[in-house]
């Protein structure tokens, strides 16, 4: 059949183009397939090696340890040193901290990543080009390399995280960081499941919505102050910079490419078609990295955006009588939810019937939240800080309220492939009919800023009018950490084992904008406890610190003392006779009387006195310390707070007081 004859027929022309695209895609996928050989680090999985490389991504710091991505350079195995390529996921203890760009030499077992029944961890890493992991290796930093623009972007990101983390309580600080530049769900602690159940988890990802807010705001501002060429160049630079700072995510790249096309079309005076731009962006990304086709983030952003575009006529027609700001958020959310519904079931095994309500309430204030949030980064004081807190607090309250509605989330099993295919075939048919009928024109969106400012004003007034949670009490704000408050004074005793839980607990008790703790008492020098207290000193203004003064039993303890030194805080040694007061309450140190080689024998014990009430706070005191206490000091108590069993001899010497366990949320009222 002559090619010109085929080309003149639109149907045959389309089929020919699709066949060519399929052939090219198949060839590209085969050429991009990973071939692991002796010069790839994953070739040595299952063997003990010494690996040299540099950290090429922002560290993922968590409560129980840290995760790093190491770009391998050299490997020593069997007495030989070889040059290798590839990346390794490295897991270290909390005290083993490195920075982006650090050159590391690590010795340990190189292993194949393993998946759990609930998390396909191996597949997640494979989608990022990582096929090896190393857990708790021995190693150290040997130098530092410059990562160019990526390193600069990580530095800016860390500055944003530090500024907002120090200016706002938790979880508001971490959530605002996630809204502005994205975050991992694990960093949100107990808030993450609430966001998943209400369909708001997309707020912590860099989605097309956030790229649109940044791109649209910057481009609109530049068009009013400069000419076409500077507007194009500066808009593209701002968009690329935001994509790098926000973590260089797949969804962000897709949205950035589409906005690049919009900027270029505006410069040339040409119109753009969203579906064509989406196809060009997705095709270009797959041509460079074919494995993205199985990446969950790529699937969500592509299908969600496609659904928003193709279902726009229907959604606009159904919401045309609503206020434009509310109609826009409702239409966008509905279309996106319809587009990703099967994928959501496959990925999370649940659907959220209340997600439309939650997103309709939240999305109109996201643009204002982002703008005020970036202003807060530049000037973390004054009205911008208060408005940022109020808006983020409002979103969290909405999420918690919606999550308590009946049937907020429904668990579902895996969908059959036939159901998924049929679903998208029907969706495509509806989209074609909607396009042919042209049911409505998309209306310009007005009123978001007015609505956002109104909501900000109401939420700000509500947030700042909340009475202080400080009462005369000893409250356990997290497992193993207690906050004593009396007449406006506050003393934190220990940090527990979870820094995120401690910061969330303090955020609920020390009401914004107050950011001061009068004293911090550390009765336990072990790593888990002082790791949480290090976070407190970084996030709050601390007046005084009482510490057991152990001679650096761990790297984490060394970081704790170094942090105190950087803040200009000289810790007071926790020894018998040392006292500290909060209002009418007096806290007297009973132990340790010396520093022992075993940190478990250097646990402090405290006597909290308020009138006739006497509380013995034992922390994790060992049996040795408990037995010695009655012989050193004559002590009596009404209550004993202890996470460990109380020695019968000590309990008898104290007069058989009531013993309570310091579980989170327990409150001891003071007279």
XYZ file of C-alpha atoms in Angstrom:
671
model
C 0.000 0.000 0.000
C 1.532 3.345 -0.989
C 2.457 5.407 2.065
C 0.919 8.684 0.744
C -2.464 6.954 0.413
C -2.240 5.747 4.032
C -1.128 9.141 5.232
C -4.136 10.872 3.643
C -6.566 8.835 5.758
C -6.747 10.203 9.344
C -7.636 6.861 10.947
C -4.832 4.969 9.231
C -2.424 7.822 9.884
C -3.183 7.710 13.600
C -2.749 3.936 13.682
C 0.576 4.186 11.851
C 1.867 6.819 14.258
C 0.793 4.726 17.263
C 2.531 1.649 15.817
C 5.731 3.642 15.286
C 5.556 5.026 18.821
C 5.042 1.502 20.192
C 8.018 0.179 18.237
C 10.246 3.037 19.380
C 9.107 2.608 22.999
C 9.789 -1.120 22.932
C 13.265 -0.539 21.538
C 14.013 2.170 24.100
C 12.802 0.003 26.991
C 15.073 -2.843 25.921
C 18.100 -0.575 25.501
C 17.502 0.981 28.925
C 17.244 -2.365 30.701
C 19.788 -2.597 33.510
C 22.600 -5.077 32.922
C 24.400 -5.753 36.193
C 28.032 -6.788 35.784
C 31.275 -6.719 37.797
C 31.444 -2.936 37.523
C 28.041 -2.390 39.153
C 27.810 -2.358 42.938
C 24.753 -4.652 42.996
C 26.847 -7.448 41.460
C 28.360 -7.963 44.935
C 25.100 -8.308 46.877
C 25.379 -10.892 49.644
C 29.068 -10.233 50.324
C 30.932 -8.295 53.038
C 32.631 -5.339 51.348
C 34.277 -1.990 52.020
C 32.500 0.623 49.953
C 33.607 4.168 49.118
C 31.223 6.761 47.701
C 29.430 10.014 48.444
C 25.971 10.932 49.752
C 24.100 12.257 46.711
C 20.676 13.011 48.233
C 19.231 14.706 51.293
C 19.518 12.431 54.364
C 16.293 10.869 55.627
C 16.609 11.378 59.404
C 14.107 9.442 61.522
C 13.542 8.592 65.182
C 15.162 5.163 65.074
C 17.891 5.780 62.529
C 18.969 7.564 59.366
C 18.785 6.608 55.693
C 21.273 7.764 53.060
C 21.665 7.225 49.320
C 25.315 6.523 48.541
C 26.682 6.915 45.024
C 29.258 4.131 44.862
C 32.730 4.850 43.460
C 35.030 2.057 44.660
C 34.534 -1.314 46.297
C 37.004 -3.531 48.114
C 36.085 -7.214 48.070
C 38.324 -10.243 48.461
C 41.443 -8.092 48.708
C 40.755 -6.348 45.381
C 39.735 -2.713 44.849
C 37.471 -2.074 41.858
C 35.817 0.988 40.343
C 32.022 0.558 40.420
C 28.840 2.472 39.624
C 25.346 2.332 41.112
C 23.614 3.495 44.276
C 23.209 1.933 47.709
C 20.601 2.632 50.386
C 22.487 2.904 53.685
C 20.804 2.588 57.101
C 22.673 3.911 60.157
C 22.044 4.402 63.876
C 20.604 7.781 65.033
C 23.999 8.997 66.218
C 25.748 8.271 62.916
C 25.012 11.461 60.976
C 26.380 12.554 57.600
C 25.680 15.474 55.262
C 24.888 15.601 51.563
C 28.159 15.450 49.638
C 30.119 13.649 52.371
C 32.535 11.016 51.050
C 32.086 7.847 53.129
C 34.061 4.664 53.612
C 31.714 1.960 54.896
C 32.336 -1.673 55.794
C 29.433 -4.090 56.046
C 27.217 -6.606 54.296
C 25.863 -5.561 50.905
C 22.350 -7.015 50.607
C 19.380 -7.173 48.268
C 16.569 -4.917 49.577
C 13.736 -6.892 51.135
C 10.014 -6.122 51.007
C 7.447 -6.524 53.770
C 3.865 -7.787 53.292
C 2.575 -4.201 53.472
C 5.379 -2.240 51.732
C 7.023 -3.295 48.439
C 10.286 -1.727 49.585
C 12.424 -3.554 47.036
C 10.292 -2.286 44.148
C 10.235 1.259 45.541
C 14.039 1.349 45.631
C 14.289 -0.259 42.188
C 12.131 2.529 40.756
C 14.763 4.942 42.089
C 17.591 2.931 40.522
C 18.736 1.368 43.828
C 19.293 -2.393 43.965
C 21.466 -2.764 47.088
C 21.316 -1.791 50.744
C 23.735 -1.794 53.669
C 22.448 -1.753 57.267
C 24.401 -0.334 60.224
C 27.871 -0.492 58.648
C 31.094 0.561 60.313
C 32.444 3.668 58.660
C 33.293 7.340 58.694
C 33.462 10.409 56.469
C 36.752 10.903 54.649
C 36.013 14.133 52.775
C 33.403 16.181 50.963
C 32.511 16.761 47.305
C 30.489 19.543 45.704
C 27.225 18.476 44.093
C 26.738 21.720 42.163
C 23.132 22.826 41.741
C 21.827 19.730 43.500
C 23.980 20.475 46.541
C 22.846 24.107 46.543
C 19.201 23.007 46.312
C 19.665 20.634 49.275
C 21.244 23.469 51.289
C 18.275 25.749 50.566
C 15.867 22.953 51.440
C 17.614 22.318 54.752
C 17.496 26.062 55.517
C 13.724 26.060 54.947
C 13.308 22.988 57.156
C 15.423 24.451 59.958
C 13.739 27.859 59.858
C 10.177 26.562 59.950
C 11.027 23.755 62.382
C 12.436 26.264 64.859
C 9.663 28.816 64.365
C 6.584 26.563 64.622
C 5.524 23.795 67.017
C 4.846 20.246 65.893
C 3.126 18.909 63.890
C 2.426 22.315 62.301
C 6.096 22.948 61.475
C 6.682 19.645 59.690
C 3.334 19.853 57.894
C 4.038 23.362 56.572
C 7.443 22.155 55.325
C 5.666 19.287 53.552
C 3.146 21.659 51.955
C 5.891 23.982 50.689
C 8.630 21.602 49.536
C 7.289 18.076 50.115
C 8.213 15.478 52.720
C 8.147 11.758 53.382
C 5.015 10.511 55.136
C 7.116 8.923 57.909
C 8.252 12.385 59.017
C 4.658 13.357 59.891
C 4.284 10.628 62.513
C 0.683 10.049 63.596
C -0.622 12.736 61.213
C 0.207 10.686 58.100
C -2.504 7.994 58.619
C -5.078 10.755 59.129
C -4.114 12.368 55.814
C -4.261 9.005 54.032
C -7.713 8.218 55.455
C -9.116 11.601 54.393
C -7.542 11.746 50.930
C -5.304 14.686 51.884
C -2.003 12.841 51.673
C -1.320 14.543 48.324
C -0.730 17.770 50.280
C 2.706 16.526 51.373
C 3.771 15.779 47.775
C 4.912 18.251 45.143
C 1.886 18.016 42.883
C 0.814 19.912 39.816
C -1.246 22.211 42.042
C 1.819 23.485 43.916
C 3.879 23.838 40.753
C 0.976 25.813 39.252
C 0.829 28.110 42.291
C 4.566 28.833 42.176
C 4.738 29.125 38.377
C 1.593 31.227 38.056
C 2.516 33.596 40.893
C 6.087 34.160 39.679
C 5.104 34.556 36.018
C 2.256 36.974 36.787
C 4.552 39.117 38.934
C 7.334 39.166 36.307
C 4.992 40.102 33.466
C 4.061 43.273 35.347
C 7.621 44.445 35.965
C 9.677 43.320 32.971
C 9.574 42.447 29.264
C 8.880 39.134 27.518
C 12.398 37.689 27.317
C 13.371 38.271 30.985
C 9.927 36.995 32.005
C 10.460 33.769 30.092
C 13.999 33.195 31.364
C 13.319 34.107 34.995
C 10.079 32.119 35.095
C 11.846 29.006 33.785
C 14.719 29.491 36.252
C 12.299 29.905 39.171
C 10.347 26.831 38.117
C 13.483 24.691 37.757
C 14.832 25.932 41.084
C 11.609 25.099 42.893
C 11.596 21.609 41.361
C 15.154 20.970 42.613
C 14.535 22.406 46.090
C 11.322 20.421 46.455
C 13.165 17.145 45.974
C 13.228 16.692 42.180
C 10.145 14.463 42.292
C 8.514 12.725 39.338
C 5.219 14.569 39.801
C 7.052 17.877 40.050
C 8.988 17.157 36.859
C 5.796 16.347 34.943
C 4.125 19.568 36.067
C 7.279 21.611 35.462
C 7.574 20.394 31.864
C 3.952 21.318 31.211
C 4.504 24.803 32.623
C 7.683 25.210 30.591
C 5.548 24.577 27.505
C 3.008 27.133 28.740
C 5.751 29.762 29.219
C 7.206 29.123 25.771
C 3.765 29.246 24.142
C 3.009 32.548 25.893
C 6.304 33.956 24.654
C 5.492 32.883 21.086
C 1.904 34.072 21.355
C 0.486 30.599 20.753
C -2.239 28.705 22.649
C -1.542 25.490 24.558
C -3.616 22.351 24.968
C -3.280 20.707 28.362
C -3.768 17.149 27.105
C -1.124 17.593 24.404
C 1.282 19.112 26.951
C 0.638 16.207 29.308
C 1.323 13.707 26.532
C 4.547 15.467 25.555
C 5.740 15.621 29.176
C 4.909 11.983 29.922
C 6.402 10.737 26.645
C 9.626 12.670 27.160
C 10.020 11.362 30.712
C 9.405 7.766 29.632
C 11.822 8.118 26.737
C 14.558 9.118 29.185
C 13.600 6.643 31.924
C 11.262 3.814 30.778
C 11.045 2.348 34.302
C 8.874 5.330 35.293
C 5.949 3.469 33.737
C 5.866 1.302 36.895
C 6.529 4.178 39.298
C 3.506 4.873 41.517
C 4.205 8.615 41.650
C 4.323 8.864 37.865
C 1.118 6.870 37.522
C -0.747 9.015 40.053
C 0.321 12.361 38.607
C -0.297 11.349 34.975
C -3.703 9.731 35.472
C -4.871 12.415 37.916
C -3.892 15.267 35.589
C -5.419 13.524 32.567
C -8.693 13.040 34.427
C -8.786 16.711 35.474
C -8.283 17.782 31.846
C -10.681 15.414 30.093
C -13.457 15.620 32.684
C -13.336 19.423 32.893
C -16.515 19.956 30.766
C -18.598 17.706 33.006
C -17.177 18.922 36.320
C -17.566 22.586 35.335
C -21.184 22.024 34.308
C -22.048 20.293 37.585
C -20.416 22.948 39.792
C -21.277 26.096 37.844
C -23.745 27.389 40.462
C -21.209 27.221 43.308
C -18.790 30.026 44.265
C -15.821 29.843 41.893
C -13.182 29.048 44.551
C -15.240 26.209 46.017
C -16.313 24.993 42.571
C -12.703 24.841 41.367
C -11.508 22.763 44.321
C -14.531 20.459 44.181
C -14.271 19.925 40.412
C -10.513 19.329 40.513
C -10.738 16.932 43.442
C -13.620 14.977 41.948
C -11.911 14.541 38.585
C -8.581 13.575 40.125
C -10.208 11.067 42.497
C -12.080 9.460 39.606
C -8.879 9.227 37.571
C -6.761 7.525 40.257
C -9.427 5.441 42.012
C -8.230 1.996 40.787
C -4.610 2.973 41.404
C -5.479 4.094 44.933
C -7.077 0.730 45.681
C -4.057 -1.139 44.301
C -1.531 1.035 46.168
C -3.240 1.720 49.515
C -6.006 -0.942 49.592
C -8.568 1.652 50.655
C -10.745 4.447 49.372
C -11.824 7.570 51.202
C -15.487 8.513 50.676
C -14.913 11.746 52.634
C -11.977 12.926 50.496
C -14.221 15.188 48.383
C -15.443 16.988 51.491
C -11.952 17.285 52.955
C -10.350 18.564 49.748
C -13.188 20.999 49.039
C -12.636 22.544 52.462
C -8.835 22.596 52.295
C -7.756 23.306 48.706
C -9.049 26.925 48.539
C -6.603 27.978 51.290
C -3.533 26.144 49.926
C -2.386 29.034 47.641
C -2.440 31.518 50.524
C -0.783 28.981 52.837
C 2.111 28.545 50.411
C 2.608 32.267 49.804
C 2.517 33.127 53.512
C 4.689 30.081 54.254
C 7.459 31.295 51.925
C 7.212 34.774 53.468
C 7.660 33.124 56.872
C 10.843 31.425 55.625
C 12.250 34.848 54.743
C 11.050 36.505 57.963
C 10.051 33.945 60.630
C 8.467 36.503 62.945
C 5.448 38.723 63.212
C 2.106 38.435 61.383
C 3.318 36.037 58.659
C 4.372 33.459 61.250
C 1.057 33.729 63.096
C -0.991 33.432 59.885
C 1.080 30.420 58.744
C 0.449 28.669 62.031
C -3.273 29.455 61.896
C -3.725 28.155 58.344
C -1.785 24.939 58.891
C -3.528 24.370 62.204
C -6.874 24.780 60.433
C -5.966 22.142 57.812
C -4.924 19.698 60.548
C -8.152 20.279 62.472
C -10.208 19.706 59.308
C -8.313 16.466 58.617
C -8.907 15.171 62.152
C -12.574 16.177 62.077
C -13.240 14.520 58.727
C -11.334 11.372 59.762
C -13.824 10.843 62.607
C -16.846 10.872 60.298
C -18.558 7.511 59.679
C -16.979 5.480 56.866
C -14.110 7.967 56.463
C -12.101 5.178 54.826
C -13.121 1.816 53.412
C -10.622 -1.024 53.098
C -10.653 -2.906 49.796
C -8.778 -5.889 48.418
C -6.774 -6.014 45.195
C -8.684 -5.151 42.009
C -8.691 -7.651 39.120
C -6.941 -6.408 35.995
C -10.151 -6.825 33.979
C -12.017 -4.455 36.307
C -9.270 -1.834 36.026
C -9.192 -2.044 32.224
C -12.986 -1.830 31.992
C -13.018 1.152 34.367
C -10.569 3.185 32.299
C -12.242 2.170 29.030
C -15.560 3.513 30.322
C -13.841 6.638 31.634
C -12.292 7.238 28.212
C -15.682 6.863 26.530
C -17.237 9.400 28.903
C -14.365 11.815 28.253
C -14.819 11.544 24.471
C -18.562 12.193 24.758
C -17.974 15.150 27.055
C -15.475 16.665 24.634
C -17.875 16.249 21.710
C -20.819 17.731 23.589
C -18.737 20.675 24.912
C -21.027 20.967 27.892
C -19.392 24.014 29.365
C -16.488 26.374 29.160
C -14.038 26.385 32.050
C -14.619 29.507 34.061
C -11.805 31.645 35.383
C -11.249 31.073 39.087
C -11.758 34.075 41.324
C -12.063 34.520 45.026
C -9.403 32.124 46.397
C -7.393 34.914 47.957
C -10.444 36.594 49.495
C -11.663 33.250 50.821
C -8.173 32.342 52.038
C -7.729 35.662 53.853
C -11.138 35.339 55.489
C -10.388 31.807 56.670
C -6.921 32.906 57.817
C -8.414 35.695 59.898
C -10.960 33.425 61.573
C -8.467 30.628 62.191
C -5.846 33.076 63.467
C -8.257 34.541 65.962
C -9.326 31.077 67.071
C -5.752 29.800 67.367
C -4.469 32.758 69.366
C -7.499 32.831 71.663
C -6.960 29.230 72.833
C -6.134 29.354 76.547
C -2.774 27.993 77.591
C -2.750 24.300 78.370
C -0.437 25.000 81.297
C -1.952 24.037 84.609
C -0.481 22.926 87.898
C 0.319 19.402 86.788
C 2.868 16.795 85.819
C 1.830 15.542 82.386
C 3.544 12.794 80.407
C 3.622 14.339 76.939
C 5.136 11.209 75.341
C 6.303 7.792 76.573
C 9.157 8.497 78.998
C 8.913 12.317 78.934
C 7.095 14.526 81.460
C 6.283 18.255 81.439
C 5.843 19.889 84.834
C 3.954 23.195 84.765
C 3.038 25.535 87.594
C 2.092 29.242 87.510
C 3.365 29.649 83.960
C 6.709 27.940 84.582
C 7.576 24.753 82.719
C 10.196 22.031 83.240
C 10.721 19.099 80.882
C 11.957 15.877 82.474
C 13.560 13.462 79.978
C 12.828 13.016 76.297
C 11.664 9.422 75.857
C 12.536 7.299 72.850
C 10.675 9.149 70.090
C 11.739 12.714 69.166
C 8.689 13.207 66.918
C 6.267 12.063 69.634
C 7.944 14.377 72.141
C 7.785 17.417 69.846
C 4.132 16.706 69.039
C 3.351 16.371 72.748
C 5.102 19.635 73.574
C 3.346 21.349 70.667
C -0.013 20.375 72.178
C 0.926 21.680 75.642
C 3.076 24.745 75.009
C 0.580 26.838 73.090
C 1.829 28.959 70.175
C 3.387 31.550 70.108
C 5.147 30.584 73.346
C 8.419 28.781 72.541
C 10.185 28.650 75.916
C 10.909 25.863 78.384
C 12.396 27.110 81.649
C 14.485 24.015 82.333
C 15.239 20.595 80.867
C 16.299 17.738 83.159
C 17.971 14.690 81.637
C 18.009 11.755 84.045
C 19.061 9.187 81.433
C 22.306 9.589 79.418
C 21.491 6.822 76.961
C 21.204 7.599 73.262
C 17.431 7.285 72.812
C 16.641 9.783 75.571
C 19.179 12.481 74.706
C 18.404 12.198 70.977
C 14.880 13.481 71.697
C 16.199 16.201 74.023
C 18.591 17.379 71.294
C 15.551 18.043 69.114
C 13.919 20.017 71.950
C 16.951 22.291 72.339
C 16.932 22.882 68.580
C 13.224 23.795 68.477
C 12.665 25.629 71.790
C 14.288 28.385 73.820
C 15.615 26.502 76.858
C 16.587 28.356 80.027
C 18.677 25.782 81.899
C 19.726 22.158 81.454
C 20.448 19.617 84.196
C 22.380 16.594 82.939
C 23.920 13.506 84.546
C 27.298 14.472 83.080
C 28.437 11.097 81.760
C 31.738 10.978 79.876
C 30.286 10.554 76.370
C 28.948 6.973 76.345
C 27.805 7.320 72.688
C 27.991 9.517 69.598
C 24.421 10.625 70.258
C 25.339 11.824 73.742
C 28.286 13.698 72.249
C 25.931 15.432 69.788
C 23.652 16.352 72.702
C 26.471 18.060 74.575
C 27.760 19.702 71.384
C 24.275 21.120 70.705
C 24.150 22.589 74.203
C 27.547 24.172 73.635
C 26.434 25.678 70.294
C 23.417 27.247 72.036
C 25.599 28.697 74.795
C 23.990 26.491 77.456
C 26.274 25.254 80.241
C 24.605 22.184 81.742
C 24.393 21.768 85.499
C 25.540 18.389 86.818
C 22.605 16.407 88.204
C 23.856 15.449 91.692
C 22.210 14.988 95.126
C 21.212 18.337 96.613
C 20.765 20.206 93.324
C 17.301 21.798 93.166
C 15.221 23.630 90.571
C 11.852 25.338 91.031
C 8.774 25.878 88.875
C 6.268 28.162 90.585
C 5.647 26.588 93.992
C 7.032 23.205 92.954
C 10.558 22.167 93.921
C 12.499 19.410 92.183
C 15.397 17.936 94.155
C 17.989 15.616 92.605
C 18.615 12.411 94.609
C 21.038 10.650 92.278
C 23.429 9.880 90.667
C 26.074 10.535 93.294
C 28.884 9.652 90.875
C 29.601 8.758 87.256
C 29.762 5.024 86.558
C 31.167 3.191 83.559
C 27.771 1.685 82.788
C 25.250 4.417 81.823
C 22.431 2.293 83.311
C 23.956 2.893 86.758
C 24.058 6.668 86.201
C 20.315 7.264 85.955
C 19.045 10.274 87.899
C 16.212 10.112 90.441
C 14.177 13.184 91.394
C 11.962 14.180 94.313
C 9.161 16.521 93.222
C 7.669 18.440 96.169
C 4.546 20.579 96.193
C 3.202 21.175 99.685
C 2.473 17.755 101.179
C 2.648 15.967 97.853
C 5.965 14.209 97.310
C 6.569 12.388 94.012
C 9.625 10.183 93.503
C 10.501 10.269 89.798
C 12.729 7.264 89.166
C 13.168 7.276 85.393
C 14.949 4.071 84.415
C 16.927 3.703 87.659
C 18.716 0.354 87.976
C 18.232 -2.010 90.932
C 21.681 -0.966 92.168
C 20.673 2.696 92.401
C 17.335 1.833 93.999
C 18.982 -0.240 96.726
C 21.549 2.465 97.514
C 19.074 5.377 97.754
C 17.629 4.675 101.267
C 21.128 4.389 102.706
C 22.253 7.747 101.247
C 19.202 9.908 101.888
C 16.131 9.595 104.116
C 13.323 9.928 101.559
C 9.545 9.558 101.788
C 7.025 9.802 98.959
C 3.274 9.678 98.291
C 3.726 8.579 94.673
C 6.439 6.794 92.741
C 6.692 7.289 88.973
C 8.697 4.463 87.468
C 8.811 2.716 84.070
C 10.811 -0.141 85.670
C 9.944 -2.478 88.584
C 10.430 -0.841 91.980
C 12.708 -2.707 94.373
C 10.675 -3.981 97.377
C 13.306 -2.720 99.837
C 13.065 0.826 98.426
C 9.281 0.736 98.416
C 9.216 -0.288 102.082
C 11.692 2.464 102.978
C 9.475 5.015 101.222
C 6.399 3.969 103.218
C 4.733 1.794 100.531
C 3.576 4.620 98.232
C 1.414 4.196 95.141
C 3.414 3.296 92.030
C 2.281 4.543 88.622
C 3.646 3.881 85.149
C 4.551 6.974 83.078
C 2.333 6.233 80.079
C 1.727 8.975 77.512
C -1.210 11.220 78.397
C -1.183 10.424 82.134
C -1.636 13.539 84.266
C -0.759 14.040 87.941
C -2.554 17.106 89.290
C -0.575 19.274 91.694
C -2.220 21.060 94.652
